[in-house]
């Protein structure tokens, strides 16, 4: 063994203690460090021939790189829809690396059994029936991609073609209908060979991001054959929800696959006040839910569900002599684009075991309250304009006067020590979004974000 490796192995206990202390320092600094550091730059260095060992590498990372990282694990990073990591999720993630399992086959069944049981908990958490089978993937983009790959196979089935065997050329064009689809849906269509142009934007309701179901029905009748509908359960700008029940009922008259992108909106199921928004989620043929957002497990984690596991294994099966047959409960290697993958489910298992449905409901409701308070503060400031009602956990707002992108960028910079918002464009208006999804965000943090924003806009030129 190389002498550096041997030395680190001998000293492993002390070195992991140092790493633990560093982790605690990172977490302890979240409340005070700048929320984003857009100007931090590290000069590239040559690939080391002789390494310096873990302790010196840790010191170099701490000095050169760590200060430039954003406080995205912390309570006032309100960009995108980013969660942090609960204590139990963090512990699960550490143990995932320590155990370093390849959780994909029955040779080492315990890992994939843990994933299956965790998927069953998630299914229950989101009110889905046992007709929905699930698997872990790396994020909602991948979950949408897997769902749409199964949808593509289904369109093939309807047309008497096996896309997984014969390829796309045998399938021909496919229409994908959606109101306000997330950008990752276009990316998925590009990856899947259906093409970004396959996506037809269906009009949304007046002043809303929810699809106009009557307009959707017109598109379906024009499509004339089997197609794919992507329903949105929580749009990123205004967290608007399509009427999932009404869309599902259209299947009595039209032939389509219903994929629901519920990346973070699925968590509405945890709040009695909002659960009706996703009550019909189970009617979907495939469902996307992100976990590294509102479940507050570390990146990279999401789940995808589908009612057609048979089509899923047709697409993703990895036939190899040393892998088992598909059978009733196929090995996880046959379900997603990845073959080898880490025991990604463990962080989710830990946080659900440690805090339960109740603990996660408290996180969801506290975030929703934070968004309400923040939204009320935006409304109260005449220099700001709320662009949509606060429906769940995101506040979409802009400057009341002259909301140019450069003026909004100046606001983001001005508040960056205290809080981070993401820029967006909503109905043609440049805007900002404050998303509340971190388990650490307390009322004091909401107040600090409000104070910082009010101060920045009072000096904005
Ligand atoms: C975040 C998000 C995605 C993409 O998620 P990633 O985890 O970044 O891949 C897709 N759809 C919606 C609605 C989202 O909010």
Tab-separated table of C-alpha atoms and ligand atoms in Angstrom:
chain	number	residue	atom	x	y	z
A	1	UNK	CA	0.000	0.000	0.000
A	2	UNK	CA	1.183	3.494	-0.818
A	3	UNK	CA	2.713	5.127	2.258
A	4	UNK	CA	0.229	8.038	2.242
A	5	UNK	CA	-2.733	5.637	2.089
A	6	UNK	CA	-1.231	3.438	4.784
A	7	UNK	CA	-0.620	6.434	7.052
A	8	UNK	CA	-4.211	7.696	6.608
A	9	UNK	CA	-5.576	4.222	7.263
A	10	UNK	CA	-3.590	3.923	10.487
A	11	UNK	CA	-4.773	7.346	11.597
A	12	UNK	CA	-8.349	6.990	10.298
A	13	UNK	CA	-10.149	7.579	13.566
A	14	UNK	CA	-8.411	10.903	14.290
A	15	UNK	CA	-8.761	12.013	10.645
A	16	UNK	CA	-12.494	11.323	10.595
A	17	UNK	CA	-12.803	13.228	13.869
A	18	UNK	CA	-11.091	16.183	12.173
A	19	UNK	CA	-13.507	15.853	9.256
A	20	UNK	CA	-16.417	15.764	11.698
A	21	UNK	CA	-15.095	18.921	13.397
A	22	UNK	CA	-14.808	20.604	9.974
A	23	UNK	CA	-18.378	19.597	9.157
A	24	UNK	CA	-19.581	21.048	12.439
A	25	UNK	CA	-17.686	24.256	11.731
A	26	UNK	CA	-19.380	24.501	8.319
A	27	UNK	CA	-22.799	23.931	9.870
A	28	UNK	CA	-22.077	26.262	12.803
A	29	UNK	CA	-21.073	29.030	10.410
A	30	UNK	CA	-24.281	28.838	8.353
A	31	UNK	CA	-26.081	31.479	10.388
A	32	UNK	CA	-23.381	34.109	9.890
A	33	UNK	CA	-21.443	33.395	6.702
A	34	UNK	CA	-22.363	35.167	3.440
A	35	UNK	CA	-25.210	33.226	1.868
A	36	UNK	CA	-23.561	33.291	-1.563
A	37	UNK	CA	-20.005	34.238	-2.587
A	38	UNK	CA	-20.289	34.853	-6.336
A	39	UNK	CA	-16.835	36.469	-6.634
A	40	UNK	CA	-14.720	33.833	-4.832
A	41	UNK	CA	-12.006	32.535	-7.155
A	42	UNK	CA	-9.433	29.782	-6.657
A	43	UNK	CA	-6.399	29.637	-8.945
A	44	UNK	CA	-5.980	26.223	-10.597
A	45	UNK	CA	-3.020	24.146	-9.416
A	46	UNK	CA	-1.151	21.268	-11.018
A	47	UNK	CA	-2.206	17.668	-10.403
A	48	UNK	CA	-0.088	16.572	-7.441
A	49	UNK	CA	2.345	13.775	-8.182
A	50	UNK	CA	3.059	13.112	-4.561
A	51	UNK	CA	-0.085	13.753	-2.494
A	52	UNK	CA	-0.117	15.552	0.835
A	53	UNK	CA	-2.317	13.131	2.821
A	54	UNK	CA	-5.833	13.700	4.124
A	55	UNK	CA	-5.017	16.128	6.946
A	56	UNK	CA	-3.176	18.580	4.682
A	57	UNK	CA	-5.815	18.171	1.944
A	58	UNK	CA	-8.498	19.027	4.479
A	59	UNK	CA	-6.567	22.129	5.547
A	60	UNK	CA	-6.173	23.248	1.926
A	61	UNK	CA	-9.863	22.707	1.140
A	62	UNK	CA	-10.813	24.649	4.277
A	63	UNK	CA	-8.634	27.574	3.293
A	64	UNK	CA	-9.052	27.713	-0.476
A	65	UNK	CA	-12.454	26.320	-1.418
A	66	UNK	CA	-14.789	26.150	1.519
A	67	UNK	CA	-15.155	29.923	2.064
A	68	UNK	CA	-16.440	30.263	-1.509
A	69	UNK	CA	-19.198	27.697	-1.076
A	70	UNK	CA	-22.714	29.021	-0.636
A	71	UNK	CA	-24.657	28.539	2.582
A	72	UNK	CA	-27.222	26.514	0.689
A	73	UNK	CA	-27.568	24.143	3.649
A	74	UNK	CA	-28.648	27.111	5.741
A	75	UNK	CA	-31.870	28.912	6.595
A	76	UNK	CA	-31.690	31.999	4.358
A	77	UNK	CA	-30.684	30.474	1.043
A	78	UNK	CA	-34.044	31.022	-0.628
A	79	UNK	CA	-32.836	30.389	-4.186
A	80	UNK	CA	-34.313	27.735	-6.483
A	81	UNK	CA	-36.285	25.398	-4.208
A	82	UNK	CA	-33.340	24.177	-2.209
A	83	UNK	CA	-33.590	22.210	1.004
A	84	UNK	CA	-30.770	21.422	3.397
A	85	UNK	CA	-30.070	18.154	5.188
A	86	UNK	CA	-31.765	17.223	8.449
A	87	UNK	CA	-29.408	15.795	11.112
A	88	UNK	CA	-30.636	12.262	10.435
A	89	UNK	CA	-30.362	12.710	6.662
A	90	UNK	CA	-26.782	13.912	7.067
A	91	UNK	CA	-25.946	10.904	9.243
A	92	UNK	CA	-27.523	8.600	6.652
A	93	UNK	CA	-25.495	10.251	3.918
A	94	UNK	CA	-22.220	9.827	5.832
A	95	UNK	CA	-22.989	6.154	6.419
A	96	UNK	CA	-23.842	5.744	2.730
A	97	UNK	CA	-20.261	6.651	1.870
A	98	UNK	CA	-18.814	4.609	4.726
A	99	UNK	CA	-20.707	1.481	3.642
A	100	UNK	CA	-20.142	2.205	-0.077
A	101	UNK	CA	-22.793	-0.245	-1.270
A	102	UNK	CA	-23.837	-0.858	-4.837
A	103	UNK	CA	-27.550	-1.152	-4.079
A	104	UNK	CA	-28.744	-2.663	-7.329
A	105	UNK	CA	-28.913	-6.443	-7.244
A	106	UNK	CA	-30.060	-9.420	-5.215
A	107	UNK	CA	-26.470	-10.625	-4.781
A	108	UNK	CA	-26.308	-7.984	-2.081
A	109	UNK	CA	-29.975	-7.775	-1.336
A	110	UNK	CA	-30.032	-5.735	1.860
A	111	UNK	CA	-29.232	-2.454	0.123
A	112	UNK	CA	-31.921	-2.780	-2.500
A	113	UNK	CA	-34.397	-4.054	0.079
A	114	UNK	CA	-33.766	-0.901	2.123
A	115	UNK	CA	-34.435	1.135	-1.008
A	116	UNK	CA	-37.669	-0.751	-1.704
A	117	UNK	CA	-38.947	-0.287	1.837
A	118	UNK	CA	-38.041	3.415	1.745
A	119	UNK	CA	-39.906	3.820	-1.558
A	120	UNK	CA	-42.944	2.233	0.134
A	121	UNK	CA	-42.743	4.852	2.926
A	122	UNK	CA	-42.563	7.639	0.357
A	123	UNK	CA	-45.531	6.215	-1.514
A	124	UNK	CA	-47.537	6.394	1.705
A	125	UNK	CA	-46.230	9.871	2.543
A	126	UNK	CA	-47.540	11.223	-0.768
A	127	UNK	CA	-50.839	9.318	-0.605
A	128	UNK	CA	-50.096	7.010	-3.535
A	129	UNK	CA	-51.578	3.536	-3.893
A	130	UNK	CA	-49.591	0.305	-4.090
A	131	UNK	CA	-50.250	0.290	-7.843
A	132	UNK	CA	-47.388	2.802	-8.024
A	133	UNK	CA	-43.935	1.212	-8.062
A	134	UNK	CA	-40.977	3.449	-7.425
A	135	UNK	CA	-37.225	3.805	-7.629
A	136	UNK	CA	-34.623	6.303	-6.495
A	137	UNK	CA	-32.861	8.509	-9.013
A	138	UNK	CA	-30.444	11.421	-8.699
A	139	UNK	CA	-32.872	14.342	-9.047
A	140	UNK	CA	-36.163	15.513	-10.495
A	141	UNK	CA	-34.680	15.999	-13.957
A	142	UNK	CA	-33.750	12.317	-13.995
A	143	UNK	CA	-37.137	11.408	-12.522
A	144	UNK	CA	-38.900	13.307	-15.321
A	145	UNK	CA	-36.600	11.649	-17.854
A	146	UNK	CA	-37.391	8.146	-16.571
A	147	UNK	CA	-41.138	8.876	-16.442
A	148	UNK	CA	-41.109	10.204	-20.003
A	149	UNK	CA	-39.025	7.244	-21.202
A	150	UNK	CA	-41.749	4.927	-19.883
A	151	UNK	CA	-44.343	7.185	-21.544
A	152	UNK	CA	-42.464	6.890	-24.829
A	153	UNK	CA	-42.529	3.093	-24.557
A	154	UNK	CA	-46.274	3.298	-23.857
A	155	UNK	CA	-46.922	5.356	-26.993
A	156	UNK	CA	-44.998	2.652	-28.854
A	157	UNK	CA	-47.176	-0.039	-27.312
A	158	UNK	CA	-50.267	1.824	-28.510
A	159	UNK	CA	-48.844	2.073	-32.008
A	160	UNK	CA	-47.667	-1.543	-32.079
A	161	UNK	CA	-43.976	-0.626	-31.902
A	162	UNK	CA	-41.343	-1.478	-29.296
A	163	UNK	CA	-39.228	1.642	-28.990
A	164	UNK	CA	-36.757	-0.109	-26.690
A	165	UNK	CA	-36.089	-2.759	-29.347
A	166	UNK	CA	-36.700	-0.984	-32.646
A	167	UNK	CA	-35.658	2.526	-31.774
A	168	UNK	CA	-37.247	5.890	-32.227
A	169	UNK	CA	-37.289	5.818	-36.003
A	170	UNK	CA	-39.980	3.132	-35.808
A	171	UNK	CA	-42.101	5.294	-33.535
A	172	UNK	CA	-42.419	8.562	-35.430
A	173	UNK	CA	-43.298	11.910	-33.861
A	174	UNK	CA	-44.973	12.149	-30.454
A	175	UNK	CA	-46.952	15.092	-29.080
A	176	UNK	CA	-46.289	16.167	-25.495
A	177	UNK	CA	-48.827	18.583	-24.016
A	178	UNK	CA	-48.223	20.734	-20.947
A	179	UNK	CA	-49.273	24.066	-19.457
A	180	UNK	CA	-46.266	25.532	-17.658
A	181	UNK	CA	-43.729	22.711	-17.851
A	182	UNK	CA	-40.447	22.912	-15.954
A	183	UNK	CA	-37.366	23.436	-18.154
A	184	UNK	CA	-36.172	19.917	-17.291
A	185	UNK	CA	-39.066	18.459	-19.297
A	186	UNK	CA	-37.618	19.952	-22.503
A	187	UNK	CA	-34.207	18.610	-21.542
A	188	UNK	CA	-35.697	15.148	-20.999
A	189	UNK	CA	-37.401	15.267	-24.406
A	190	UNK	CA	-34.086	16.173	-26.002
A	191	UNK	CA	-32.276	13.311	-24.234
A	192	UNK	CA	-35.033	10.848	-25.155
A	193	UNK	CA	-34.890	11.710	-28.837
A	194	UNK	CA	-38.474	12.966	-28.858
A	195	UNK	CA	-37.074	16.451	-29.331
A	196	UNK	CA	-37.743	19.722	-27.569
A	197	UNK	CA	-40.132	20.673	-30.378
A	198	UNK	CA	-42.438	17.811	-29.337
A	199	UNK	CA	-43.557	19.923	-26.384
A	200	UNK	CA	-46.740	21.843	-27.162
A	201	UNK	CA	-47.492	24.646	-24.707
A	202	UNK	CA	-51.146	24.510	-23.770
A	203	UNK	CA	-52.673	27.836	-22.643
A	204	UNK	CA	-52.953	28.355	-18.904
A	205	UNK	CA	-55.868	29.867	-16.988
A	206	UNK	CA	-56.112	33.665	-16.888
A	207	UNK	CA	-53.369	35.070	-14.681
A	208	UNK	CA	-52.357	31.581	-13.620
A	209	UNK	CA	-49.720	28.943	-14.392
A	210	UNK	CA	-52.272	26.123	-14.100
A	211	UNK	CA	-53.266	24.574	-17.409
A	212	UNK	CA	-56.628	25.492	-18.921
A	213	UNK	CA	-58.254	22.046	-18.986
A	214	UNK	CA	-60.687	23.039	-21.774
A	215	UNK	CA	-57.724	24.117	-23.923
A	216	UNK	CA	-55.971	20.854	-23.074
A	217	UNK	CA	-59.047	18.950	-24.206
A	218	UNK	CA	-59.017	20.808	-27.546
A	219	UNK	CA	-55.336	19.889	-28.044
A	220	UNK	CA	-56.062	16.268	-27.181
A	221	UNK	CA	-58.851	16.034	-29.695
A	222	UNK	CA	-56.586	17.580	-32.350
A	223	UNK	CA	-53.689	15.235	-31.516
A	224	UNK	CA	-55.941	12.449	-32.742
A	225	UNK	CA	-53.907	9.565	-31.290
A	226	UNK	CA	-52.022	8.502	-28.180
A	227	UNK	CA	-49.912	11.291	-26.755
A	228	UNK	CA	-48.266	12.379	-23.512
A	229	UNK	CA	-49.570	14.956	-21.030
A	230	UNK	CA	-47.192	16.460	-18.475
A	231	UNK	CA	-49.221	17.896	-15.624
A	232	UNK	CA	-47.560	20.278	-13.214
A	233	UNK	CA	-48.089	19.981	-9.494
A	234	UNK	CA	-46.212	22.980	-8.227
A	235	UNK	CA	-44.695	25.350	-10.795
A	236	UNK	CA	-41.427	26.933	-9.712
A	237	UNK	CA	-42.481	30.576	-10.148
A	238	UNK	CA	-45.834	30.645	-8.392
A	239	UNK	CA	-46.364	27.054	-7.157
A	240	UNK	CA	-49.522	26.743	-9.192
A	241	UNK	CA	-51.146	23.325	-9.537
A	242	UNK	CA	-52.911	21.850	-12.556
A	243	UNK	CA	-56.309	20.360	-11.754
A	244	UNK	CA	-55.033	16.778	-11.658
A	245	UNK	CA	-58.470	15.247	-11.125
A	246	UNK	CA	-59.987	17.033	-14.133
A	247	UNK	CA	-57.031	16.082	-16.322
A	248	UNK	CA	-57.205	12.440	-15.227
A	249	UNK	CA	-60.932	12.350	-16.076
A	250	UNK	CA	-60.144	13.294	-19.687
A	251	UNK	CA	-58.714	9.827	-20.095
A	252	UNK	CA	-62.270	8.540	-20.416
A	253	UNK	CA	-62.369	10.216	-23.843
A	254	UNK	CA	-58.752	10.586	-24.974
A	255	UNK	CA	-55.799	8.248	-25.082
A	256	UNK	CA	-52.812	9.748	-23.248
A	257	UNK	CA	-50.106	8.968	-20.722
A	258	UNK	CA	-50.322	11.223	-17.674
A	259	UNK	CA	-46.969	12.188	-16.182
A	260	UNK	CA	-47.070	14.505	-13.164
A	261	UNK	CA	-44.080	16.666	-12.278
A	262	UNK	CA	-44.630	17.075	-8.541
A	263	UNK	CA	-40.963	17.765	-7.812
A	264	UNK	CA	-41.718	19.716	-4.647
A	265	UNK	CA	-45.496	20.167	-4.911
A	266	UNK	CA	-46.043	16.564	-3.779
A	267	UNK	CA	-45.160	17.747	-0.268
A	268	UNK	CA	-48.492	19.587	-0.178
A	269	UNK	CA	-49.836	16.127	0.752
A	270	UNK	CA	-48.245	16.562	4.191
A	271	UNK	CA	-50.253	19.675	5.044
A	272	UNK	CA	-53.985	19.131	5.715
A	273	UNK	CA	-54.662	22.651	4.447
A	274	UNK	CA	-53.029	21.950	1.065
A	275	UNK	CA	-53.396	18.204	0.549
A	276	UNK	CA	-56.353	18.684	-1.833
A	277	UNK	CA	-53.913	20.090	-4.413
A	278	UNK	CA	-52.387	16.636	-4.926
A	279	UNK	CA	-55.326	14.477	-3.951
A	280	UNK	CA	-55.561	13.040	-7.483
A	281	UNK	CA	-51.812	12.430	-7.800
A	282	UNK	CA	-52.319	8.676	-7.717
A	283	UNK	CA	-54.231	8.816	-11.011
A	284	UNK	CA	-50.934	9.514	-12.799
A	285	UNK	CA	-49.153	6.894	-14.885
A	286	UNK	CA	-45.829	8.308	-13.724
A	287	UNK	CA	-44.888	10.788	-10.998
A	288	UNK	CA	-41.721	12.788	-10.314
A	289	UNK	CA	-40.825	13.875	-6.759
A	290	UNK	CA	-37.564	15.487	-5.718
A	291	UNK	CA	-36.181	14.581	-2.301
A	292	UNK	CA	-33.179	16.904	-2.094
A	293	UNK	CA	-35.633	19.781	-2.116
A	294	UNK	CA	-38.386	19.685	0.489
A	295	UNK	CA	-37.549	16.373	2.174
A	296	UNK	CA	-34.223	17.958	3.180
A	297	UNK	CA	-31.914	15.104	2.304
A	298	UNK	CA	-28.548	15.978	0.720
A	299	UNK	CA	-28.095	16.121	-3.061
A	300	UNK	CA	-28.559	13.960	-5.112
A	301	UNK	CA	-31.881	12.295	-4.446
A	302	UNK	CA	-35.312	11.974	-6.033
A	303	UNK	CA	-37.910	9.295	-6.571
A	304	UNK	CA	-39.958	8.319	-9.587
A	305	UNK	CA	-43.175	6.317	-9.490
A	306	UNK	CA	-45.046	4.506	-12.223
A	307	UNK	CA	-48.025	2.214	-12.666
A	308	UNK	CA	-46.318	0.410	-15.565
A	309	UNK	CA	-43.231	-1.280	-14.195
A	310	UNK	CA	-43.466	-3.760	-17.087
A	311	UNK	CA	-42.788	-0.941	-19.562
A	312	UNK	CA	-40.112	0.502	-17.286
A	313	UNK	CA	-38.122	-2.743	-17.290
A	314	UNK	CA	-38.492	-3.002	-21.055
A	315	UNK	CA	-36.741	0.344	-21.355
A	316	UNK	CA	-34.125	0.004	-18.625
A	317	UNK	CA	-33.387	-3.728	-18.320
A	318	UNK	CA	-29.720	-4.515	-18.290
A	319	UNK	CA	-29.513	-8.094	-19.473
A	320	UNK	CA	-26.208	-9.599	-18.424
A	321	UNK	CA	-25.188	-13.147	-17.602
A	322	UNK	CA	-24.289	-12.330	-14.006
A	323	UNK	CA	-27.487	-10.395	-13.257
A	324	UNK	CA	-30.630	-12.205	-12.179
A	325	UNK	CA	-33.835	-12.631	-14.221
A	326	UNK	CA	-36.432	-9.842	-14.094
A	327	UNK	CA	-39.181	-11.782	-12.250
A	328	UNK	CA	-41.893	-10.192	-10.102
A	329	UNK	CA	-39.573	-7.857	-8.221
A	330	UNK	CA	-36.826	-6.915	-10.632
A	331	UNK	CA	-33.418	-5.896	-9.302
A	332	UNK	CA	-32.977	-2.138	-9.218
A	333	UNK	CA	-30.396	-2.305	-11.972
A	334	UNK	CA	-33.288	-2.831	-14.402
A	335	UNK	CA	-35.292	0.263	-13.449
A	336	UNK	CA	-33.301	3.422	-14.137
A	337	UNK	CA	-30.549	4.742	-16.440
A	338	UNK	CA	-27.921	3.964	-13.807
A	339	UNK	CA	-26.565	0.495	-13.271
A	340	UNK	CA	-24.261	0.896	-10.277
A	341	UNK	CA	-25.485	3.431	-7.784
A	342	UNK	CA	-24.857	4.343	-4.172
A	343	UNK	CA	-27.272	3.407	-1.408
A	344	UNK	CA	-29.031	6.672	-2.125
A	345	UNK	CA	-32.148	5.715	-0.156
A	346	UNK	CA	-30.339	5.642	3.189
A	347	UNK	CA	-30.509	9.388	3.901
A	348	UNK	CA	-34.255	9.306	3.202
A	349	UNK	CA	-34.689	6.209	5.381
A	350	UNK	CA	-32.908	7.980	8.252
A	351	UNK	CA	-34.875	11.214	8.082
A	352	UNK	CA	-38.255	9.438	7.776
A	353	UNK	CA	-37.356	7.062	10.608
A	354	UNK	CA	-36.044	9.834	12.841
A	355	UNK	CA	-38.751	12.478	12.317
A	356	UNK	CA	-41.667	10.634	10.747
A	357	UNK	CA	-44.571	12.078	8.843
A	358	UNK	CA	-45.235	14.472	11.680
A	359	UNK	CA	-41.727	15.957	11.743
A	360	UNK	CA	-41.743	16.456	8.007
A	361	UNK	CA	-45.208	17.992	8.117
A	362	UNK	CA	-43.873	20.517	10.650
A	363	UNK	CA	-41.083	21.459	8.218
A	364	UNK	CA	-43.577	21.906	5.369
A	365	UNK	CA	-45.960	24.013	7.442
A	366	UNK	CA	-43.186	26.188	8.874
A	367	UNK	CA	-41.910	26.849	5.335
A	368	UNK	CA	-45.422	27.737	4.147
A	369	UNK	CA	-45.768	30.157	7.068
A	370	UNK	CA	-42.405	31.704	6.247
A	371	UNK	CA	-43.544	32.297	2.668
A	372	UNK	CA	-46.787	33.886	3.887
A	373	UNK	CA	-44.977	36.263	6.236
A	374	UNK	CA	-42.453	37.154	3.542
A	375	UNK	CA	-45.267	37.693	1.006
A	376	UNK	CA	-47.086	39.997	3.423
A	377	UNK	CA	-43.878	42.005	3.888
A	378	UNK	CA	-43.499	42.354	0.108
A	379	UNK	CA	-47.087	43.585	-0.140
A	380	UNK	CA	-46.465	46.093	2.663
A	381	UNK	CA	-43.464	47.667	0.904
A	382	UNK	CA	-44.565	50.133	-1.817
A	383	UNK	CA	-41.190	49.723	-3.568
A	384	UNK	CA	-42.050	46.066	-4.223
A	385	UNK	CA	-44.786	44.264	-6.100
A	386	UNK	CA	-46.082	40.764	-5.398
A	387	UNK	CA	-46.641	39.062	-8.764
A	388	UNK	CA	-48.813	36.156	-7.649
A	389	UNK	CA	-50.625	35.071	-4.519
A	390	UNK	CA	-48.480	32.982	-2.172
A	391	UNK	CA	-49.993	29.553	-2.791
A	392	UNK	CA	-47.494	27.417	-0.911
A	393	UNK	CA	-43.794	28.036	-0.280
A	394	UNK	CA	-42.557	30.406	-2.998
A	395	UNK	CA	-42.941	34.186	-3.188
A	396	UNK	CA	-42.672	35.701	-6.670
A	397	UNK	CA	-42.098	39.461	-6.574
A	398	UNK	CA	-40.348	42.338	-8.291
A	399	UNK	CA	-39.510	46.031	-8.002
A	400	UNK	CA	-42.620	48.208	-8.249
A	401	UNK	CA	-40.803	50.651	-10.539
A	402	UNK	CA	-38.664	49.725	-13.535
A	403	UNK	CA	-37.956	46.041	-12.778
A	404	UNK	CA	-35.010	45.642	-15.155
A	405	UNK	CA	-32.812	42.501	-14.859
A	406	UNK	CA	-29.735	44.621	-13.970
A	407	UNK	CA	-31.584	46.345	-11.115
A	408	UNK	CA	-32.759	42.963	-9.804
A	409	UNK	CA	-29.209	41.592	-10.102
A	410	UNK	CA	-28.066	44.569	-8.006
A	411	UNK	CA	-30.627	43.642	-5.340
A	412	UNK	CA	-29.382	40.026	-5.317
A	413	UNK	CA	-25.805	41.267	-4.833
A	414	UNK	CA	-26.808	43.784	-2.190
A	415	UNK	CA	-28.533	41.172	0.000
A	416	UNK	CA	-26.087	38.317	-0.702
A	417	UNK	CA	-24.493	38.320	2.774
A	418	UNK	CA	-27.892	37.742	4.338
A	419	UNK	CA	-30.137	35.991	1.861
A	420	UNK	CA	-30.259	34.568	-1.657
A	421	UNK	CA	-33.146	34.878	-4.144
A	422	UNK	CA	-33.232	33.457	-7.687
A	423	UNK	CA	-33.971	35.732	-10.641
A	424	UNK	CA	-36.784	34.687	-12.962
A	425	UNK	CA	-39.145	36.068	-15.583
A	426	UNK	CA	-42.828	35.750	-14.818
A	427	UNK	CA	-45.344	36.607	-17.553
A	428	UNK	CA	-42.690	38.678	-19.273
A	429	UNK	CA	-41.757	40.607	-16.119
A	430	UNK	CA	-38.221	40.204	-14.710
A	431	UNK	CA	-38.690	39.115	-11.119
A	432	UNK	CA	-37.233	37.426	-8.053
A	433	UNK	CA	-38.283	34.265	-6.280
A	434	UNK	CA	-37.939	33.464	-2.596
A	435	UNK	CA	-38.453	29.744	-1.985
A	436	UNK	CA	-38.876	28.387	1.538
A	437	UNK	CA	-37.881	24.748	1.782
A	438	UNK	CA	-35.102	24.457	4.357
A	439	UNK	CA	-35.764	22.721	7.691
A	440	UNK	CA	-33.647	25.314	9.523
A	441	UNK	CA	-35.633	28.394	8.461
A	442	UNK	CA	-37.182	29.973	11.557
A	443	UNK	CA	-39.269	33.153	11.906
A	444	UNK	CA	-36.087	35.128	12.807
A	445	UNK	CA	-34.583	34.115	9.475
A	446	UNK	CA	-37.677	35.253	7.604
A	447	UNK	CA	-37.401	38.597	9.421
A	448	UNK	CA	-33.700	38.903	8.544
A	449	UNK	CA	-34.518	38.203	4.882
A	450	UNK	CA	-37.292	40.819	4.941
A	451	UNK	CA	-35.079	43.433	6.640
A	452	UNK	CA	-32.274	42.831	4.201
A	453	UNK	CA	-34.595	43.104	1.188
A	454	UNK	CA	-36.294	46.261	2.490
A	455	UNK	CA	-32.918	47.896	3.075
A	456	UNK	CA	-31.665	46.938	-0.406
A	457	UNK	CA	-34.713	48.295	-2.234
A	458	UNK	CA	-34.726	51.529	-0.229
A	459	UNK	CA	-31.256	52.241	-1.667
A	460	UNK	CA	-31.833	50.683	-5.121
A	461	UNK	CA	-31.134	53.066	-7.973
B	1	LIG	C1	-36.390	21.425	-9.318
B	1	LIG	C2	-37.390	20.947	-10.263
B	1	LIG	C3	-37.044	20.064	-11.297
B	1	LIG	C4	-35.610	19.623	-11.564
B	1	LIG	O1	-35.008	19.147	-10.406
B	1	LIG	P1	-33.487	18.762	-10.259
B	1	LIG	O2	-33.456	18.130	-8.930
B	1	LIG	O3	-32.728	20.048	-10.340
B	1	LIG	O4	-33.116	17.839	-11.361
B	1	LIG	C5	-38.066	19.616	-12.113
B	1	LIG	N1	-39.335	20.034	-11.949
B	1	LIG	C6	-39.699	20.908	-10.987
B	1	LIG	C7	-41.127	21.337	-10.871
B	1	LIG	C8	-38.737	21.387	-10.105
B	1	LIG	O5	-39.086	22.237	-9.136
